[in-house]
Coordinates of C-alpha atoms in Angstrom, one line a residue:
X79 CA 33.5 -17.1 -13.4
X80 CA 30.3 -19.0 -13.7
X81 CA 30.8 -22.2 -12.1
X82 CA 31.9 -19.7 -8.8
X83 CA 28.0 -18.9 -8.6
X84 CA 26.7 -21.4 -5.9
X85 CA 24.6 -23.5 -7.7
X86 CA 21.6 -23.5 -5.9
X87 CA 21.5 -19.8 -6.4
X88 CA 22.0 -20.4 -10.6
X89 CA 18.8 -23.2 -10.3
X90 CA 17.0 -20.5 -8.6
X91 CA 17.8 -17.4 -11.0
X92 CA 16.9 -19.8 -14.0
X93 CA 14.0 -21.4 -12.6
X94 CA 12.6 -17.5 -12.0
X95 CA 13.7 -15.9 -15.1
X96 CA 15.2 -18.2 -17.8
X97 CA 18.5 -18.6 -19.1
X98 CA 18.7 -15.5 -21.4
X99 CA 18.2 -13.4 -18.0
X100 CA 20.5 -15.4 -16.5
X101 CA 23.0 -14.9 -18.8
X102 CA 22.2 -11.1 -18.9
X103 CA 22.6 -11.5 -14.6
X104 CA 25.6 -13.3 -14.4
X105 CA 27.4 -11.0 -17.1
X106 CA 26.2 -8.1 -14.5
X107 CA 27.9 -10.0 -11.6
X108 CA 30.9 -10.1 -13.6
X109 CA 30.9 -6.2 -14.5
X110 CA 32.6 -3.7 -12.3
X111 CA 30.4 -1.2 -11.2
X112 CA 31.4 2.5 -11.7
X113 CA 31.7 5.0 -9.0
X114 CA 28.8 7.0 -8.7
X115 CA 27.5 9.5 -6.0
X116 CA 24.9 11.7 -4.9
X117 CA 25.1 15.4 -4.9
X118 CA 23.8 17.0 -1.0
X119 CA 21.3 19.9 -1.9
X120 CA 21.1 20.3 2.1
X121 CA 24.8 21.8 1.3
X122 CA 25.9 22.3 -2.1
X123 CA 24.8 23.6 -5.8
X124 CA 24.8 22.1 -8.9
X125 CA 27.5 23.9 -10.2
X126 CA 29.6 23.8 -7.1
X127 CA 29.9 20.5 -7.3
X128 CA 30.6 19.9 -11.6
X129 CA 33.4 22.8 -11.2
X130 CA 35.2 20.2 -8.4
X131 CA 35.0 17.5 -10.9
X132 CA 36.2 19.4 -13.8
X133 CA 38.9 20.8 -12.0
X134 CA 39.9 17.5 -11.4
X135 CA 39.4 16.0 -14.8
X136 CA 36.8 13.9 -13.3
X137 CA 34.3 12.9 -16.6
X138 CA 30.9 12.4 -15.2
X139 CA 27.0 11.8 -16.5
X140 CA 23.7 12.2 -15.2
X141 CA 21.1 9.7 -15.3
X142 CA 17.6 10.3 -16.9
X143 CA 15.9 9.9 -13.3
X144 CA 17.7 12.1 -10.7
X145 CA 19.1 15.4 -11.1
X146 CA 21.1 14.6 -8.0
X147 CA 22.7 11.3 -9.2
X148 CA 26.6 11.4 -10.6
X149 CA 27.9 8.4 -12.6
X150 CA 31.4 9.0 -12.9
X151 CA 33.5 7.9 -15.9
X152 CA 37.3 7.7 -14.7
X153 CA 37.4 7.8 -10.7
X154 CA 37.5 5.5 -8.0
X155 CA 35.8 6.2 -5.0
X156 CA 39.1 6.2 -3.5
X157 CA 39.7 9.3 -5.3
X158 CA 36.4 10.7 -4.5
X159 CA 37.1 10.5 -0.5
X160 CA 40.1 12.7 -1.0
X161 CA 37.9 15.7 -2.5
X162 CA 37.0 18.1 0.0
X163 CA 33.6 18.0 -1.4
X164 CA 33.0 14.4 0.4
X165 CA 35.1 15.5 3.6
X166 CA 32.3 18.4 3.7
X167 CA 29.3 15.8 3.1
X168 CA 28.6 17.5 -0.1
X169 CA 28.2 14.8 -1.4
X170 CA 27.5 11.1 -0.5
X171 CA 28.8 7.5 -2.2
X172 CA 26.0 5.6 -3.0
X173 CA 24.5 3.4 -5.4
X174 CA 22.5 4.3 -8.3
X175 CA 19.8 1.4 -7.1
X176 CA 19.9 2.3 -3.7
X177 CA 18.9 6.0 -4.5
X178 CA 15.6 4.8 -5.9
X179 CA 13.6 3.6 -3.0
X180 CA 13.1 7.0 -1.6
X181 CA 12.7 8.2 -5.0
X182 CA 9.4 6.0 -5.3
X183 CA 8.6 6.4 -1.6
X184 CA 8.3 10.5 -2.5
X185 CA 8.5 11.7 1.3
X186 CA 6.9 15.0 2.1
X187 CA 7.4 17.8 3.8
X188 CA 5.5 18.0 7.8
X189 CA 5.3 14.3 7.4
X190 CA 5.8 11.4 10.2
X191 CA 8.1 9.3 8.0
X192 CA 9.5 6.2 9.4
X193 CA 13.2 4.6 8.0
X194 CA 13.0 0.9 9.6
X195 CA 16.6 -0.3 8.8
X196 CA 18.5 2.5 8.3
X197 CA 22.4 2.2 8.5
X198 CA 24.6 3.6 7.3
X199 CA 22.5 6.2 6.1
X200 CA 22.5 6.7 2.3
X201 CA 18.7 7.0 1.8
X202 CA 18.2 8.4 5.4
X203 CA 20.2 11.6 4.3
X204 CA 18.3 11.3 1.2
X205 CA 15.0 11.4 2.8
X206 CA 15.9 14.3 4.9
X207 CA 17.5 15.8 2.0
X208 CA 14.3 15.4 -0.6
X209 CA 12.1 16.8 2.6
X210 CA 14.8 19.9 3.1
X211 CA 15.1 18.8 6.5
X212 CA 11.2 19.5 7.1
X213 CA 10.0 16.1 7.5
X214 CA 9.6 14.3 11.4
X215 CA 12.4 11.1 10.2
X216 CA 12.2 8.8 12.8
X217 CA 15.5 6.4 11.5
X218 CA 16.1 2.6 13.6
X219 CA 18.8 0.9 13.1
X220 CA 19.4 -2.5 16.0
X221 CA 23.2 -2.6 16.0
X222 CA 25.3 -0.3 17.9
X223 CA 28.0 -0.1 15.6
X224 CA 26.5 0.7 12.8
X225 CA 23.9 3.2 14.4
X226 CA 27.1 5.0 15.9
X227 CA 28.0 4.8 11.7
X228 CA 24.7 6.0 10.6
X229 CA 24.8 9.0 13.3
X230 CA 27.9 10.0 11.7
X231 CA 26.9 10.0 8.3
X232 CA 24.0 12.2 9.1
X233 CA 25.8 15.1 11.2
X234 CA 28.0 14.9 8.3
X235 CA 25.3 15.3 5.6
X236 CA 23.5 18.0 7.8
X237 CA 20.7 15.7 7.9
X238 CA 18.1 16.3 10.8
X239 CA 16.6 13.0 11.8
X240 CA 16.2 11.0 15.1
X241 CA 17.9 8.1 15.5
X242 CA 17.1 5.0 17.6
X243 CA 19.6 2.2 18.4
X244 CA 16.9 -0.3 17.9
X245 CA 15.1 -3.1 16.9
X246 CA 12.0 -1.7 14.4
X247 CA 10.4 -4.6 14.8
X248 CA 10.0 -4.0 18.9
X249 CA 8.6 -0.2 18.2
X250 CA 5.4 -0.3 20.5
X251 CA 1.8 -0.4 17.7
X252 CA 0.6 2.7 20.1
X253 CA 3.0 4.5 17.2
X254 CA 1.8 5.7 13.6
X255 CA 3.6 7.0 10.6
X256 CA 2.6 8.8 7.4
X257 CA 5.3 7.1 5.1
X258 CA 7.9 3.9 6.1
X259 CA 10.4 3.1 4.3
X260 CA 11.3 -0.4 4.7
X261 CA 15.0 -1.0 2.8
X262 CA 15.1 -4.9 4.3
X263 CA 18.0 -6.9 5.1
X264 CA 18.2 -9.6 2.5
X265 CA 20.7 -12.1 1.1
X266 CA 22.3 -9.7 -1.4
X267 CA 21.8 -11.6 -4.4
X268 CA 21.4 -8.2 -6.2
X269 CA 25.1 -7.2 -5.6
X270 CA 27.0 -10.5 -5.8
X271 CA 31.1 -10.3 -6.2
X272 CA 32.3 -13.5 -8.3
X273 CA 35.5 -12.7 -8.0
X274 CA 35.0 -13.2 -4.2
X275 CA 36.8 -16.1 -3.1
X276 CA 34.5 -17.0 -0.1
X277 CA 31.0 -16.4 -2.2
X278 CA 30.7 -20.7 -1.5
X279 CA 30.3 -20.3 1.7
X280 CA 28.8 -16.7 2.5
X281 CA 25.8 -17.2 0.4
X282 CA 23.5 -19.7 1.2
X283 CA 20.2 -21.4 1.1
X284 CA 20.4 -20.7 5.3
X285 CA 20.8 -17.1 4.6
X286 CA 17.8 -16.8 1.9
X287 CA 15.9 -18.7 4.3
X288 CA 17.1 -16.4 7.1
X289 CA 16.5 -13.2 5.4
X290 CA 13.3 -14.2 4.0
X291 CA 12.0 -14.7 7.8
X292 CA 13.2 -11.8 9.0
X293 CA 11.6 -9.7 5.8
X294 CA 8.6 -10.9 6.4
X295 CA 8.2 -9.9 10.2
X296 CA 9.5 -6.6 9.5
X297 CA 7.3 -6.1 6.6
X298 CA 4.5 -7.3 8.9
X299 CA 5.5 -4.6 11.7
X300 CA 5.9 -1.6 8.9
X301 CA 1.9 -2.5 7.8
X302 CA 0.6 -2.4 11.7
X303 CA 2.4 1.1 12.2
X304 CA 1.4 2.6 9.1
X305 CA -1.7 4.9 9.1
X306 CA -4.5 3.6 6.8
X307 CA -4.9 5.3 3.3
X308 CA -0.8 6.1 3.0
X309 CA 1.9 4.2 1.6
X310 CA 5.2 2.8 2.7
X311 CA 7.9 1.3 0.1
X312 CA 9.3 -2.0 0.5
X313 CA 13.2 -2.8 -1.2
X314 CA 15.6 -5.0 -1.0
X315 CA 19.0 -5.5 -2.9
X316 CA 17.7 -9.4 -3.9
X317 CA 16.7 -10.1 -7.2
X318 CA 15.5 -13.7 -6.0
X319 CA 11.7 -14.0 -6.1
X320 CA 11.2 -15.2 -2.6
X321 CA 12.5 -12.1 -0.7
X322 CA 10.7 -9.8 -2.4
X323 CA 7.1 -10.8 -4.4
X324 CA 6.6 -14.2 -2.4
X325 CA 7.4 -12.0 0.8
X326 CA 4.9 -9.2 -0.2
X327 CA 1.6 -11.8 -1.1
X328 CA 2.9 -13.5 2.5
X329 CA 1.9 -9.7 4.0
X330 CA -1.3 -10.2 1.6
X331 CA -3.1 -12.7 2.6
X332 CA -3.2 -11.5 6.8
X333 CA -3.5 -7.6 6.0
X334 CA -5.3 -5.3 4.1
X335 CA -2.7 -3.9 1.0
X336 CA -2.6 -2.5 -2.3
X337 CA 0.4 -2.5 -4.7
X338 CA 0.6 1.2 -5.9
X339 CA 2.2 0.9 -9.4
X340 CA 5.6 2.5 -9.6
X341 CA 6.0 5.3 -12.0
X342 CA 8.9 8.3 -12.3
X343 CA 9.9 9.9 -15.2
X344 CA 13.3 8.4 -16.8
X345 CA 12.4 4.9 -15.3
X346 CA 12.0 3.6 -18.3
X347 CA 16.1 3.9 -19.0
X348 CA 16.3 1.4 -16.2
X349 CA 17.9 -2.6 -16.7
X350 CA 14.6 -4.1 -15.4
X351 CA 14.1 -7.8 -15.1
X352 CA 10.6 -9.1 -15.0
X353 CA 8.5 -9.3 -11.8
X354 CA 5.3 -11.6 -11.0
X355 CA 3.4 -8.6 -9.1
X356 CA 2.8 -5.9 -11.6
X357 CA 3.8 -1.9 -10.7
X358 CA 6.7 -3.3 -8.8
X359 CA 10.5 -3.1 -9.9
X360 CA 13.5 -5.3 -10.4
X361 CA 16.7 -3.8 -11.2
X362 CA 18.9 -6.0 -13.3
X363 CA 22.5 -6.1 -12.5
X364 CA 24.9 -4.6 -14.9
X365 CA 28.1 -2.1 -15.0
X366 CA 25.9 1.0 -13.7
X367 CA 23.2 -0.8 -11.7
X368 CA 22.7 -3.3 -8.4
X369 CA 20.6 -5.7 -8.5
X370 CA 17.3 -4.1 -6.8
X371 CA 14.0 -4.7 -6.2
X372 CA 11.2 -2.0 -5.4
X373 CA 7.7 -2.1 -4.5
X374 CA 5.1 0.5 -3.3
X375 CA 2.1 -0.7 -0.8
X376 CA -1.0 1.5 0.3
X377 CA -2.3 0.1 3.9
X378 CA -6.1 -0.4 3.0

């Protein structure tokens, strides 16, 4: 399935992190993912939730970093939207990678915390769920569709946040915010599908190049609404060096930021690749994992 990696993209992974990485990458493209999910605390126990799998001969594991995260052994997430546990948003289907973000972002209780791109939701309801509903969430997302999506997801998960069928990058500077979380559209070169037969065509140079534009004006946006002294995190599901570090010293040079160096106990159990701007993190692709990259900026 190699040669059906576009091969600009294979130049680009090689040129970044050498051909042993590759290698380790493109055998992570290949894998399929298991099913893995995130138990609600707004809703249900711990317990509640491990007696529905057993009693469904679900086998299931936790991971070293989230007492909430549920990487399941022998079920499809087909099989998971028939439990009544995910009909009563007692759970939610996400990612493991995509559960980190907020994670390193720690939002707080009584905070202003701003989610810039939020559909459909999965660290939204996170956020509200870490905060036990006790944080001011403040969630855009521009298109209709999927903000109609995201509101669903939250009345479902009994999050309380307050949505706005927007553009983030259009929210007036007059507004401030203790903590942003920035999860910014990319190219998705984190969560590439060989098997896909029209990967030639979806993913191109045009869409890095897009992306990488749009990152960087939203990136600009999140540092002019952030107070000084607090922190925002900045993710994307790209593993390519130019949506994430090159777009982060692009912010550097015309404003005033400090990369806080990321650190959570059981991170070390992660698939990390290697990053040019130290504290920050890149997921590696595998069977368990997206590819992800995560970094934490303090507004000087």
């Amino acid at each position: 399935m190699e040669e059906k990696l576009p091969e600009f993209l294979k130049k680009r992974l090689e040129g970044q992190y050498g051909k042993e990485k590759l290698a380790s990458i493109i055998k992570g493209y290949q894998a399929k993912r298991k099913t893995t999910f995130r138990r609600n605390t707004l809703k249900a126990s711990q317990r509640e939730i491990e007696n529905v799998l057993q009693e469904n001969q679900i086998e299931f594991e936790k991971v070293e970093w989230s007492n909430e995260a549920y990487l399941l052994k022998n079920a499809s997430e087909r099989e998971i939207k028939s439990l009544s546990i995910y009909e009563e948003g007692k759970i939610y289907l996400q990612s493991l990678s995509s559960m980190l973000p907020p994670i390193v972002l720690e939002p707080k209780e009584g905070m202003d915390i701003l989610d810039m791109t939020s559909a459909p939701g999965g660290k939204t309801t996170q956020m509200a769920m870490m905060t036990k509903n006790r944080a001011h969430i403040t969630a855009f997302e521009m298109n209709k569709i999927r903000a109609e999506r995201l509101k669903y997801n939250l009345e479902k998960q009994g999050a309380k946040v307050y949505v706005m069928n927007e553009d983030a990058r259009k929210i007036d500077d007059f507004f401030s915010f203790d903590q942003i979380l920035l999860d910014a559209p990319c190219s998705g070169s984190g969560t590439i599908q060989l098997e896909n037969p029209k990967l030639q065509s979806i993913f191109t140079e045009r869409l890095v190049e897009k992306s990488v534009n749009s990152q960087i004006s939203l990136l600009q946006k999140a540092i002019c609404l952030l107070k000084p002294k607090k922190e925002m995190v900045y993710s994307t599901c790209s593993i390519l060096l130019e949506e994430n570090e090159q777009v982060i010293q692009t912010i550097a040079k015309q404003k005033e930021i400090e990369i806080i160096p990321i650190h959570f106990e059981g991170m070390e159990k992660l698939p990390l690749l290697p990053t040019q701007i130290k504290g920050t993190l890149c997921v590696c692709p595998n069977e368990q994992y997206e590819g992800f990259f995560v970094a934490k900026i303090r507004k000087l």
